[in-house]
PDB file of C-alpha atoms (C1' of nucleotides) in Angstrom:
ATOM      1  CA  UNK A 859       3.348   9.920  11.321  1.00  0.00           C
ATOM      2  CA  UNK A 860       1.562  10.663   8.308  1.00  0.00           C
ATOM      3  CA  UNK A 861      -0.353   9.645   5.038  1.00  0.00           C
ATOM      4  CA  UNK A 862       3.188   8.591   3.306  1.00  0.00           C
ATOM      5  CA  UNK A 863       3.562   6.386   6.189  1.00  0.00           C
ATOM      6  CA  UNK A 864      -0.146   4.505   5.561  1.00  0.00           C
ATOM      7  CA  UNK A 865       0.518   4.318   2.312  1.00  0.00           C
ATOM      8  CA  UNK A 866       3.900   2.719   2.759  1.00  0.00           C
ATOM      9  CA  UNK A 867       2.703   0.082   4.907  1.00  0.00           C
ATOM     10  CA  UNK A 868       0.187  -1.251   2.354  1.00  0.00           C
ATOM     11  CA  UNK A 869       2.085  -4.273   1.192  1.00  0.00           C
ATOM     12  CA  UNK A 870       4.841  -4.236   4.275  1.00  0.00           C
ATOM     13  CA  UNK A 871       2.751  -4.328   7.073  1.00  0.00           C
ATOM     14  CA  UNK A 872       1.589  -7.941   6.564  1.00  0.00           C
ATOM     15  CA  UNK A 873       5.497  -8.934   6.247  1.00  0.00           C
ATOM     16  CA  UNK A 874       6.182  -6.917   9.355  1.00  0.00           C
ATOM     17  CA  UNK A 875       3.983  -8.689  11.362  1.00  0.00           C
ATOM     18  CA  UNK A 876       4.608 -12.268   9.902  1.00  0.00           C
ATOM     19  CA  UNK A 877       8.372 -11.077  11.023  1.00  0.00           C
ATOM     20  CA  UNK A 878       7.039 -10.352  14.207  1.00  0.00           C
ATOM     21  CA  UNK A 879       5.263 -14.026  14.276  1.00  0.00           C
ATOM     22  CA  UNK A 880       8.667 -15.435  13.257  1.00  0.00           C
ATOM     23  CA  UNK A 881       9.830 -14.520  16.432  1.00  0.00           C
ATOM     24  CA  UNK A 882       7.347 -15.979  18.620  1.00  0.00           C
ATOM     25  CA  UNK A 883       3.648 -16.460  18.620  1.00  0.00           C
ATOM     26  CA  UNK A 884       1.474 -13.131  19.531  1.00  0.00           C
ATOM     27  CA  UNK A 885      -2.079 -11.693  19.535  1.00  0.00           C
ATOM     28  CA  UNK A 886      -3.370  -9.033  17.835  1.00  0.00           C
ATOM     29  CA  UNK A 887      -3.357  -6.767  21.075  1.00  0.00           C
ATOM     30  CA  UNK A 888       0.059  -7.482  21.795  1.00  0.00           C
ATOM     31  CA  UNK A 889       1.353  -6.966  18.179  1.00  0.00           C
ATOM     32  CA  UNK A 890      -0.366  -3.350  18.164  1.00  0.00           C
ATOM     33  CA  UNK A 891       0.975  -2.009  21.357  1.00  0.00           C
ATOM     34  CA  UNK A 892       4.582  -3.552  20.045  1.00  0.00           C
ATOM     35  CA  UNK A 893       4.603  -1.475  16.696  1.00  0.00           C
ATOM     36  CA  UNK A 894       2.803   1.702  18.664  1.00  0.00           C
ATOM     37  CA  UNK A 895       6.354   1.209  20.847  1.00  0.00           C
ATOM     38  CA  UNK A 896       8.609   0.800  17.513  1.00  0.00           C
ATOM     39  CA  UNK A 897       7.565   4.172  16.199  1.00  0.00           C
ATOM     40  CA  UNK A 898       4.379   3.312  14.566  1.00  0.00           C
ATOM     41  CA  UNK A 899       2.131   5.525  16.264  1.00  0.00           C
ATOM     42  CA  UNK A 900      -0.930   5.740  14.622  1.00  0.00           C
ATOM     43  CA  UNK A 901      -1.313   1.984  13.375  1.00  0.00           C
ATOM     44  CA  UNK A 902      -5.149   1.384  14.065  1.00  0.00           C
ATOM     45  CA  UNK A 903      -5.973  -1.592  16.226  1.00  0.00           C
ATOM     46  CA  UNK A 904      -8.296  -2.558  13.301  1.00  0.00           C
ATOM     47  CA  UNK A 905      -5.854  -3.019  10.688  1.00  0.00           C
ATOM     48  CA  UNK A 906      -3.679  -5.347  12.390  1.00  0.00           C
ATOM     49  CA  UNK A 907      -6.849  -7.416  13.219  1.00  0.00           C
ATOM     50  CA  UNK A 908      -8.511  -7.635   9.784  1.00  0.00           C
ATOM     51  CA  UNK A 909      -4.584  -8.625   8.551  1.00  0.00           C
ATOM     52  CA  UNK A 910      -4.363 -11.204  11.214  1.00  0.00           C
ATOM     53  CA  UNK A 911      -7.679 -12.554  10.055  1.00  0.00           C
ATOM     54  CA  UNK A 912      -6.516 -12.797   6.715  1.00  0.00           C
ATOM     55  CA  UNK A 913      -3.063 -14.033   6.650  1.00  0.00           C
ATOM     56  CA  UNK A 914      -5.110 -17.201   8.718  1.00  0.00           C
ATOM     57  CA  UNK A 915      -7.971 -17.390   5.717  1.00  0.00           C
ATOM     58  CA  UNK A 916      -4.495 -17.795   3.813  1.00  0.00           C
ATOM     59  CA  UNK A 917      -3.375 -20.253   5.966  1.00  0.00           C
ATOM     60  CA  UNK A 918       0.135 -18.585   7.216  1.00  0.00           C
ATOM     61  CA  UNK A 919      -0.465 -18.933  10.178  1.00  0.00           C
ATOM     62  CA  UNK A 920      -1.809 -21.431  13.041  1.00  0.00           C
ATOM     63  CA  UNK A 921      -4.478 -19.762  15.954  1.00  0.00           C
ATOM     64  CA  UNK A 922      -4.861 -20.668  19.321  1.00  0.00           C
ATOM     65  CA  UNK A 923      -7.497 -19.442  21.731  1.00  0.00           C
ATOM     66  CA  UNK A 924      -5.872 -18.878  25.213  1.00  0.00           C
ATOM     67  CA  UNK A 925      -7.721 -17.191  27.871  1.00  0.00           C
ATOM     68  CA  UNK A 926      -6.845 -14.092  29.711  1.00  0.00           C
ATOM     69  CA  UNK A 927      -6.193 -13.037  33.122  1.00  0.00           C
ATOM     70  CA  UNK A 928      -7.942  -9.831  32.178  1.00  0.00           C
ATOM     71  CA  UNK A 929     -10.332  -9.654  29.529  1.00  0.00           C
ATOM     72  CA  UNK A 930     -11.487 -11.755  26.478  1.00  0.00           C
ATOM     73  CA  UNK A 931     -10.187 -14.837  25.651  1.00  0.00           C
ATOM     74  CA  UNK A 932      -6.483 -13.950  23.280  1.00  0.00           C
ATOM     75  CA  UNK A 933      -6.425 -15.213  19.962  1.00  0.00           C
ATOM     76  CA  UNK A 934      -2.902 -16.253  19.801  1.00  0.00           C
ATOM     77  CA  UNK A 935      -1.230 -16.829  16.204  1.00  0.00           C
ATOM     78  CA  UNK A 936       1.648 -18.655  14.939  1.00  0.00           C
ATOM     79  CA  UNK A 937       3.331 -18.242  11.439  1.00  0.00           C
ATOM     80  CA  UNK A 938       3.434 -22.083  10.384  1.00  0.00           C
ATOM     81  CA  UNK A 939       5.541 -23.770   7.470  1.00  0.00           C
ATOM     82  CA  UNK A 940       3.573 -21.977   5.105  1.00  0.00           C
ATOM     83  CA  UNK A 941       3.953 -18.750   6.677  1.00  0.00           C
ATOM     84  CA  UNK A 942       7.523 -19.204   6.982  1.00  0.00           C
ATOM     85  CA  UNK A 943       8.262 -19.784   2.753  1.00  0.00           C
ATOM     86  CA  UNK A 944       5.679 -16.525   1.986  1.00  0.00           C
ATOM     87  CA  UNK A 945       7.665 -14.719   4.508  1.00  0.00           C
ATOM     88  CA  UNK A 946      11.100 -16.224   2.612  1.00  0.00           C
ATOM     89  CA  UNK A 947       9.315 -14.443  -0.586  1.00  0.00           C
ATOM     90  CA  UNK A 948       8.169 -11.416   1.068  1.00  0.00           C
ATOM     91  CA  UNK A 949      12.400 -10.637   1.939  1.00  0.00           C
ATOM     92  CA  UNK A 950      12.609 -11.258  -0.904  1.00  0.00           C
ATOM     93  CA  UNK A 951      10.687  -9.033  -2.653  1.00  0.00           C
ATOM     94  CA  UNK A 952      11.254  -6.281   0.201  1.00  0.00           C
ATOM     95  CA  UNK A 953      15.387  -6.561  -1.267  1.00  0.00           C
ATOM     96  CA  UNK A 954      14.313  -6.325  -4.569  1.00  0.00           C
ATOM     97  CA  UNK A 955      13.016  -3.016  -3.577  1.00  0.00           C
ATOM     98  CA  UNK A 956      15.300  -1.535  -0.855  1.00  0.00           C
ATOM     99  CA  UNK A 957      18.096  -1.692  -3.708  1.00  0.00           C
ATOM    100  CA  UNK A 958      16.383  -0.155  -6.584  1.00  0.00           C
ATOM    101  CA  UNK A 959      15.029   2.737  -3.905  1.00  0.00           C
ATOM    102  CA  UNK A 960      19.202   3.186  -2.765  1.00  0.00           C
ATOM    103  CA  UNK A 961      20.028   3.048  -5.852  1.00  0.00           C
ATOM    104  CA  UNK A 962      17.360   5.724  -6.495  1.00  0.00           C
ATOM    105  CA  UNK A 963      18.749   7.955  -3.384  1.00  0.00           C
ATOM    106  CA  UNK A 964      22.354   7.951  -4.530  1.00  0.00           C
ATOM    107  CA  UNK A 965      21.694   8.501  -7.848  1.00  0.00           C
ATOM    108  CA  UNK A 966      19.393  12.102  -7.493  1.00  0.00           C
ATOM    109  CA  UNK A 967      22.350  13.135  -4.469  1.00  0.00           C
ATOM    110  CA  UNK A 968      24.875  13.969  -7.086  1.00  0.00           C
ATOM    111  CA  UNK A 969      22.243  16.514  -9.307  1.00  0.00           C
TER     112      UNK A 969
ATOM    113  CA  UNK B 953       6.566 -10.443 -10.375  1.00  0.00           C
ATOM    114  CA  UNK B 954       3.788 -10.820  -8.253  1.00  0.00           C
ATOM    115  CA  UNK B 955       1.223  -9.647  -6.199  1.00  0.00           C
ATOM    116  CA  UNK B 956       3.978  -8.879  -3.918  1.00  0.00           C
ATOM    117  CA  UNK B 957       5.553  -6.336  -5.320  1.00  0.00           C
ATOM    118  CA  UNK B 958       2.294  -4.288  -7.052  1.00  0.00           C
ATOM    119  CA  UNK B 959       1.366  -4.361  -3.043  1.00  0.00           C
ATOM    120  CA  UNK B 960       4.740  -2.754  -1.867  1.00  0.00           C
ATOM    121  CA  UNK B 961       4.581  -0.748  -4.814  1.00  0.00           C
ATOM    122  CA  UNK B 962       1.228   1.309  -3.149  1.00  0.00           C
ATOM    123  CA  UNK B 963       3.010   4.096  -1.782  1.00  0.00           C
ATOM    124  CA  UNK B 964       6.570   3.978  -3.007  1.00  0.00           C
ATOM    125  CA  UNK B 965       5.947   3.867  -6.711  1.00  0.00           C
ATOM    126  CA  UNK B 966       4.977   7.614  -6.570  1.00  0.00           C
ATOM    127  CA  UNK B 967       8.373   8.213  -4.828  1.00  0.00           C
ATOM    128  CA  UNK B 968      10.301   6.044  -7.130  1.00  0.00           C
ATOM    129  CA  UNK B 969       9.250   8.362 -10.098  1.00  0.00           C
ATOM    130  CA  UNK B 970       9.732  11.807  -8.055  1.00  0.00           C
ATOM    131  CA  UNK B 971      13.021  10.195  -7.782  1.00  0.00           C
ATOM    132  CA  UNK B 972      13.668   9.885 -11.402  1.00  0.00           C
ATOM    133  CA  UNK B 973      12.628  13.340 -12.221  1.00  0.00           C
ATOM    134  CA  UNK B 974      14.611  14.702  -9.959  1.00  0.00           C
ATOM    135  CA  UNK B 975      17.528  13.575 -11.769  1.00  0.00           C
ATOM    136  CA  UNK B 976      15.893  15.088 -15.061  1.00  0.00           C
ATOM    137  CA  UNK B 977      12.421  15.626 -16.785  1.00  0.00           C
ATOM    138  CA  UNK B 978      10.798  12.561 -18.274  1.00  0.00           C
ATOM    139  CA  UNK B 979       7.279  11.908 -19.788  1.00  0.00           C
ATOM    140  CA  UNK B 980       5.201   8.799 -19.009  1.00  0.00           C
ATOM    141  CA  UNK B 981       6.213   6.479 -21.840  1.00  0.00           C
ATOM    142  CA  UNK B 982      10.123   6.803 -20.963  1.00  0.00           C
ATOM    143  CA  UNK B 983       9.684   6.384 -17.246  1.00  0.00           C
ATOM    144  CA  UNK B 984       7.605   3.349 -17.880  1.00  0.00           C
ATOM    145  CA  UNK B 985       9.853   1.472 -20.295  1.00  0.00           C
ATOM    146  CA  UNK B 986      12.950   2.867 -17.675  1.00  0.00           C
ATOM    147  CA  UNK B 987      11.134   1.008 -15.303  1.00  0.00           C
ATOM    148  CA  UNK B 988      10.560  -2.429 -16.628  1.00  0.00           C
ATOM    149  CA  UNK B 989      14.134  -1.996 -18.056  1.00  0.00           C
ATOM    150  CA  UNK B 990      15.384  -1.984 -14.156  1.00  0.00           C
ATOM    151  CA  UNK B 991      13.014  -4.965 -13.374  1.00  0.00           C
ATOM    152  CA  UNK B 992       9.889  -4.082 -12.344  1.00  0.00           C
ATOM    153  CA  UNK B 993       9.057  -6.034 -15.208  1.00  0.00           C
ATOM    154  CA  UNK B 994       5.001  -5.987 -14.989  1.00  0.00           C
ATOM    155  CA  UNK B 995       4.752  -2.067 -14.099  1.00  0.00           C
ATOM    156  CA  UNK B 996       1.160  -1.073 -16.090  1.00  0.00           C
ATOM    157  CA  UNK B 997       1.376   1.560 -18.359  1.00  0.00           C
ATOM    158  CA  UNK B 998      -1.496   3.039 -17.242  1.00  0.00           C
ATOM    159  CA  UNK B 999      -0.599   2.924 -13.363  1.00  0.00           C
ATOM    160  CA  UNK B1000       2.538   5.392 -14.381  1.00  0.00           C
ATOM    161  CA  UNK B1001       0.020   8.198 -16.253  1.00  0.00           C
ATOM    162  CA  UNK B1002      -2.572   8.083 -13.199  1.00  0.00           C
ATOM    163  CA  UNK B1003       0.062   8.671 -10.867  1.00  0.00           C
ATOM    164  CA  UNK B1004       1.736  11.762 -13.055  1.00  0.00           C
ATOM    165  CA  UNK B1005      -1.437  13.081 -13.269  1.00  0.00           C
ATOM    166  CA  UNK B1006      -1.608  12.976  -9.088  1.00  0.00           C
ATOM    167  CA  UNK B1007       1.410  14.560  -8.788  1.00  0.00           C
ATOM    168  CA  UNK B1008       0.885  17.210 -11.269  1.00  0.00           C
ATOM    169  CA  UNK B1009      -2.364  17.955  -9.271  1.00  0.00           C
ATOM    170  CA  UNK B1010      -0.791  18.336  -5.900  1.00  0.00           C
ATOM    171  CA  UNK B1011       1.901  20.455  -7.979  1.00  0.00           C
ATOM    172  CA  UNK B1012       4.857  18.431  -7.078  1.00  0.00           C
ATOM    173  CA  UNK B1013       5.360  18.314 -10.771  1.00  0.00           C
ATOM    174  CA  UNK B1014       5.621  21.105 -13.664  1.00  0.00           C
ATOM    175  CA  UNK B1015       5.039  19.689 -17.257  1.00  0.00           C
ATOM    176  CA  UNK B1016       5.276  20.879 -20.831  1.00  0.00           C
ATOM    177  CA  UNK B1017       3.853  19.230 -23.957  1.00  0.00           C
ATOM    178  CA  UNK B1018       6.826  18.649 -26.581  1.00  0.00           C
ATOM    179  CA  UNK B1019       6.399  17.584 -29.911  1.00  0.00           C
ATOM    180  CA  UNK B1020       7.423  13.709 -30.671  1.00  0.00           C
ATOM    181  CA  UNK B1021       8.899  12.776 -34.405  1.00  0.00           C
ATOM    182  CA  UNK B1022       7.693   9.385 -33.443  1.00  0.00           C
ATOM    183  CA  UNK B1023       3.597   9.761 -32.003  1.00  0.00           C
ATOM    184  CA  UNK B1024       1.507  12.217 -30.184  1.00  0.00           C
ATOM    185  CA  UNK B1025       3.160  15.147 -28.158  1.00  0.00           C
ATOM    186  CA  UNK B1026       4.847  13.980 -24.640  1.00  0.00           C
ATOM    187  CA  UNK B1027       4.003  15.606 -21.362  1.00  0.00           C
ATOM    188  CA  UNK B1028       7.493  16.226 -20.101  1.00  0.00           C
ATOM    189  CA  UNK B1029       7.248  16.347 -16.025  1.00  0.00           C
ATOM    190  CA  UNK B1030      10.003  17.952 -14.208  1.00  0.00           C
ATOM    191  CA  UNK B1031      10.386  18.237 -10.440  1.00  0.00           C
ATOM    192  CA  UNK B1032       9.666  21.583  -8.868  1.00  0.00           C
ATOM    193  CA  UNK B1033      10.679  22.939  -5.477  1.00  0.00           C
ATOM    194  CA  UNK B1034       7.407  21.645  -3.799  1.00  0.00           C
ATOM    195  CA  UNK B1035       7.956  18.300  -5.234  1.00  0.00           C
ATOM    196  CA  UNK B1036      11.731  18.506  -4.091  1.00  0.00           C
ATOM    197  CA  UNK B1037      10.429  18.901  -0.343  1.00  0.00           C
ATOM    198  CA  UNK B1038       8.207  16.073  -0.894  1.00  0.00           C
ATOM    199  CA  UNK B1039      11.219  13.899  -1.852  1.00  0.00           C
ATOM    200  CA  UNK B1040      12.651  14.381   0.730  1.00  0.00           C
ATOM    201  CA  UNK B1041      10.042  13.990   3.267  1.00  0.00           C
ATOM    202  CA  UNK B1042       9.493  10.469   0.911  1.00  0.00           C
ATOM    203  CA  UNK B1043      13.463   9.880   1.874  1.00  0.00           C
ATOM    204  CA  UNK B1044      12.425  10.529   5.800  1.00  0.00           C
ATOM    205  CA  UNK B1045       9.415   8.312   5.799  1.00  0.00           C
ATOM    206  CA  UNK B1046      11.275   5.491   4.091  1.00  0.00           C
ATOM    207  CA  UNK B1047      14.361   5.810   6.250  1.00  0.00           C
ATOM    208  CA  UNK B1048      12.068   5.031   9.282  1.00  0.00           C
ATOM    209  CA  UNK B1049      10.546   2.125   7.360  1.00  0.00           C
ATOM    210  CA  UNK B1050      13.744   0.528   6.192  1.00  0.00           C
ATOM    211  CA  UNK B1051      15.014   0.598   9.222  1.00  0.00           C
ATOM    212  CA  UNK B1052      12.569  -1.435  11.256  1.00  0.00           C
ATOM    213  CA  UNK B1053      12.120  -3.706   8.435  1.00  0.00           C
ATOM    214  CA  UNK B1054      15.974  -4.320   8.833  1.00  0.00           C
ATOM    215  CA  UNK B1055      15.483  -5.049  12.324  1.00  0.00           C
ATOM    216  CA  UNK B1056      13.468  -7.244  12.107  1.00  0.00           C
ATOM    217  CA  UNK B1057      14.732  -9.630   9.280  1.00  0.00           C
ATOM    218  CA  UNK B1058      17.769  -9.188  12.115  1.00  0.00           C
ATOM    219  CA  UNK B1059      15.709 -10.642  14.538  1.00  0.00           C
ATOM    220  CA  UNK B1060      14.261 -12.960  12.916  1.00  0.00           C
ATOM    221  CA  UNK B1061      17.615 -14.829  11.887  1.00  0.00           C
ATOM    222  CA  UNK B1062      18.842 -15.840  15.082  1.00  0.00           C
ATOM    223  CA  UNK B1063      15.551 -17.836  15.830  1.00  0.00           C
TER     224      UNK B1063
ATOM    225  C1'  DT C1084     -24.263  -1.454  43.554  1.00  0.00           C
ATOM    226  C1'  DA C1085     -22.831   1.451  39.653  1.00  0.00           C
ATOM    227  C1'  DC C1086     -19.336   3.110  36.932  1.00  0.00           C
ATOM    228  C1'  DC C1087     -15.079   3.367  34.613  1.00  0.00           C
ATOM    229  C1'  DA C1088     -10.485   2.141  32.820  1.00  0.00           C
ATOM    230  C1'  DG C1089      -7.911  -1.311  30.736  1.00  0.00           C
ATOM    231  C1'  DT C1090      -7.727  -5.483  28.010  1.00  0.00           C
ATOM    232  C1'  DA C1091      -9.047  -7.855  23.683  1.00  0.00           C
ATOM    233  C1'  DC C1092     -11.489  -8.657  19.507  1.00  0.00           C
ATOM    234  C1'  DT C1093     -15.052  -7.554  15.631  1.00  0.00           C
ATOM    235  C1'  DT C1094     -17.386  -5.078  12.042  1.00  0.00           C
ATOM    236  C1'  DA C1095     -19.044  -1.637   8.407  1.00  0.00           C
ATOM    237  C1'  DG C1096     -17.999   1.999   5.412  1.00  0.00           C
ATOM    238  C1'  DC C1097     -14.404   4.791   3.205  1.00  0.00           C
ATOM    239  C1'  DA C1098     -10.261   6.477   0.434  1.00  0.00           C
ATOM    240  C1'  DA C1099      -5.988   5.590  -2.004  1.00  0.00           C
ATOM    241  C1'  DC C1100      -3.354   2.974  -5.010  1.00  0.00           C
ATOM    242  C1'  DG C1101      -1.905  -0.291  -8.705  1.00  0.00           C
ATOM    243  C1'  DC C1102      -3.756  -3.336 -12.410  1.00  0.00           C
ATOM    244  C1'  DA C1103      -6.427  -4.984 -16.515  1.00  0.00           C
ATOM    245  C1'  DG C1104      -8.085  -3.809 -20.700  1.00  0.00           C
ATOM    246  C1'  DA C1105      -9.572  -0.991 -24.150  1.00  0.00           C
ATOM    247  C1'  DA C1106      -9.700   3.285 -26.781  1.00  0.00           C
ATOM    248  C1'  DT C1107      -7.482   7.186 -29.157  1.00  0.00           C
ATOM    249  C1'  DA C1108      -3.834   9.423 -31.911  1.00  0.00           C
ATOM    250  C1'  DG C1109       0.341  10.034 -34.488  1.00  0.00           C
ATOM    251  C1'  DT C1110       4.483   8.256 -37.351  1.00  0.00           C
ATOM    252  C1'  DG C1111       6.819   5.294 -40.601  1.00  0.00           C
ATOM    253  C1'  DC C1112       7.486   0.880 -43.032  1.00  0.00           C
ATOM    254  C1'  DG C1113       6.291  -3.199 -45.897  1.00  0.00           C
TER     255       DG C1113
ATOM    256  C1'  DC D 213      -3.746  -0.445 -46.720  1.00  0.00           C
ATOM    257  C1'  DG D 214      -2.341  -2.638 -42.606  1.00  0.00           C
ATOM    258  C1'  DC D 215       0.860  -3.129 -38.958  1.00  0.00           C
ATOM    259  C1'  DA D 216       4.181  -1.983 -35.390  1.00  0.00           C
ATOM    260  C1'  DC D 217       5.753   1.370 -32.435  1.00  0.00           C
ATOM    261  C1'  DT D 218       5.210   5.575 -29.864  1.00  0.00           C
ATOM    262  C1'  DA D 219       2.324   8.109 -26.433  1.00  0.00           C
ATOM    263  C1'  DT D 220      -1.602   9.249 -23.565  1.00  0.00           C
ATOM    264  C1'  DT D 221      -6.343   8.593 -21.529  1.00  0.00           C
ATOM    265  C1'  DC D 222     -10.228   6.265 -19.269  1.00  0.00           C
ATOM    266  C1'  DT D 223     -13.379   2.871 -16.758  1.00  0.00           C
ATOM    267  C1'  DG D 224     -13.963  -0.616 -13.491  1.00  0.00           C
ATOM    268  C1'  DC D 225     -11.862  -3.652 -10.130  1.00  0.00           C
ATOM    269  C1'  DG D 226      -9.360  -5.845  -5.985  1.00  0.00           C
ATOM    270  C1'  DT D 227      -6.415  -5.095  -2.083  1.00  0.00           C
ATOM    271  C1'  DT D 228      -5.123  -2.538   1.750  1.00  0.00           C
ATOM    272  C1'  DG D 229      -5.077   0.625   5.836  1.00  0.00           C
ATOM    273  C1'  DC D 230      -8.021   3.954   8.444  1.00  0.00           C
ATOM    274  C1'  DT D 231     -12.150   5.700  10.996  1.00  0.00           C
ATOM    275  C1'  DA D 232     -15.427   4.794  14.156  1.00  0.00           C
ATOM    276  C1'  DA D 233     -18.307   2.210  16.639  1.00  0.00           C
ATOM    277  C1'  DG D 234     -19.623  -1.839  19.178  1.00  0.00           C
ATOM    278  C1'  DT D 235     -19.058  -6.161  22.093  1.00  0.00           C
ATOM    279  C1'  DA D 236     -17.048  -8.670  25.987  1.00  0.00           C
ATOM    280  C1'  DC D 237     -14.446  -9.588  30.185  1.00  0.00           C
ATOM    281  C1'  DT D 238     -11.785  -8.083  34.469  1.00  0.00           C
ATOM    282  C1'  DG D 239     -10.700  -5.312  38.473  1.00  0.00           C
ATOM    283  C1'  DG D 240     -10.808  -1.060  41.176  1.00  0.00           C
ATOM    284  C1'  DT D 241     -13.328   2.836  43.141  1.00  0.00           C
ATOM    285  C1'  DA D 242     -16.965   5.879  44.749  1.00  0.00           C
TER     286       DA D 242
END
DNA sequence: TACCAGTACTTAGCAACGCAGAATAGTGCG
DNA sequence: CGCACTATTCTGCGTTGCTAAGTACTGGTA
């Protein structure tokens, strides 16, 4: 999509992914190709690196090295109980949001 | 609130204010007390004039300085039709993002 | 053997955005 | 005169996603 989309994702991307984690563990890889699939077509393969490195420095998550059939070993990552509350608060947050913006919406339909 | 929000805010902030002028004009100092007023409590004053001053450069945005009884003149912004297509491509591009964050707090429920 | 595509991760430099904090300017009130 | 409120501007900073390139491992093909 475009630059409103990049723009967007600073500050949602992280809690899309930790959603993603909340699922079931993933790798970096794996996580890209998914959002490529959802719609997100231009996410770069470094971004969702460099966020997986820090949301581990942060200590949301848990890492676990499993090798590969075909390539490098994959660095597979786990949203742990600490992950889990910051992704409580990130809903959070994300509601807080979503209502004011739908309020927003309705609001300039009528003029 | 927290770093949370002034991350989410990156991006939608500039349509959350396109928004309110497109219900009417409003200068900098009204949008920013509106603001807190409807809970984004630690919005900086500052943050709201940069961002005028982006979209009045992109010419989303036509002004006009009107006299105040109470300080210096206010820079009245009002939408234009170029900033009305951007709304709406804003409304498009956060469509697509509310959706698959809905999704996925879905998704993540169950497990 | 040499090469290439696919898988998988890393790194360096860049641009955009919101925040912190201070400065400036005007009005009215005690 | 000083203070609070109104109203805008500016500098420097941290965080985030993107671009672009590089590394590493496997399997298939010419």
């Amino acid at each position: 999509m475009g630059k409103l989309v990049t723009e967007m994702l600073k500050g949602t991307l992280e809690g899309i992914v930790l959603a993603i984690l909340s699922v079931r563990p993933a790798y970096g890889y794996e996580i890209t190709a998914w959002l490529r699939d959802q719609g997100f077509s231009d996410i770069a393969e470094g971004t969702i690196y460099a966020l997986l490195v820090r949301v581990e420095q942060r200590g949301l998550v848990d890492v676990e090295k499993v090798p590969s059939e075909k390539g490098p070993p994959r660095k597979v990552y786990s949203l742990n109980a600490q992950g889990r509350e910051y992704l409580e608060e990130f809903w959070r947050t994300w509601s807080f949001l979503a209502e004011r913006l739908e309020q927003l919406r309705k609001g300039g339909k009528q003029s």
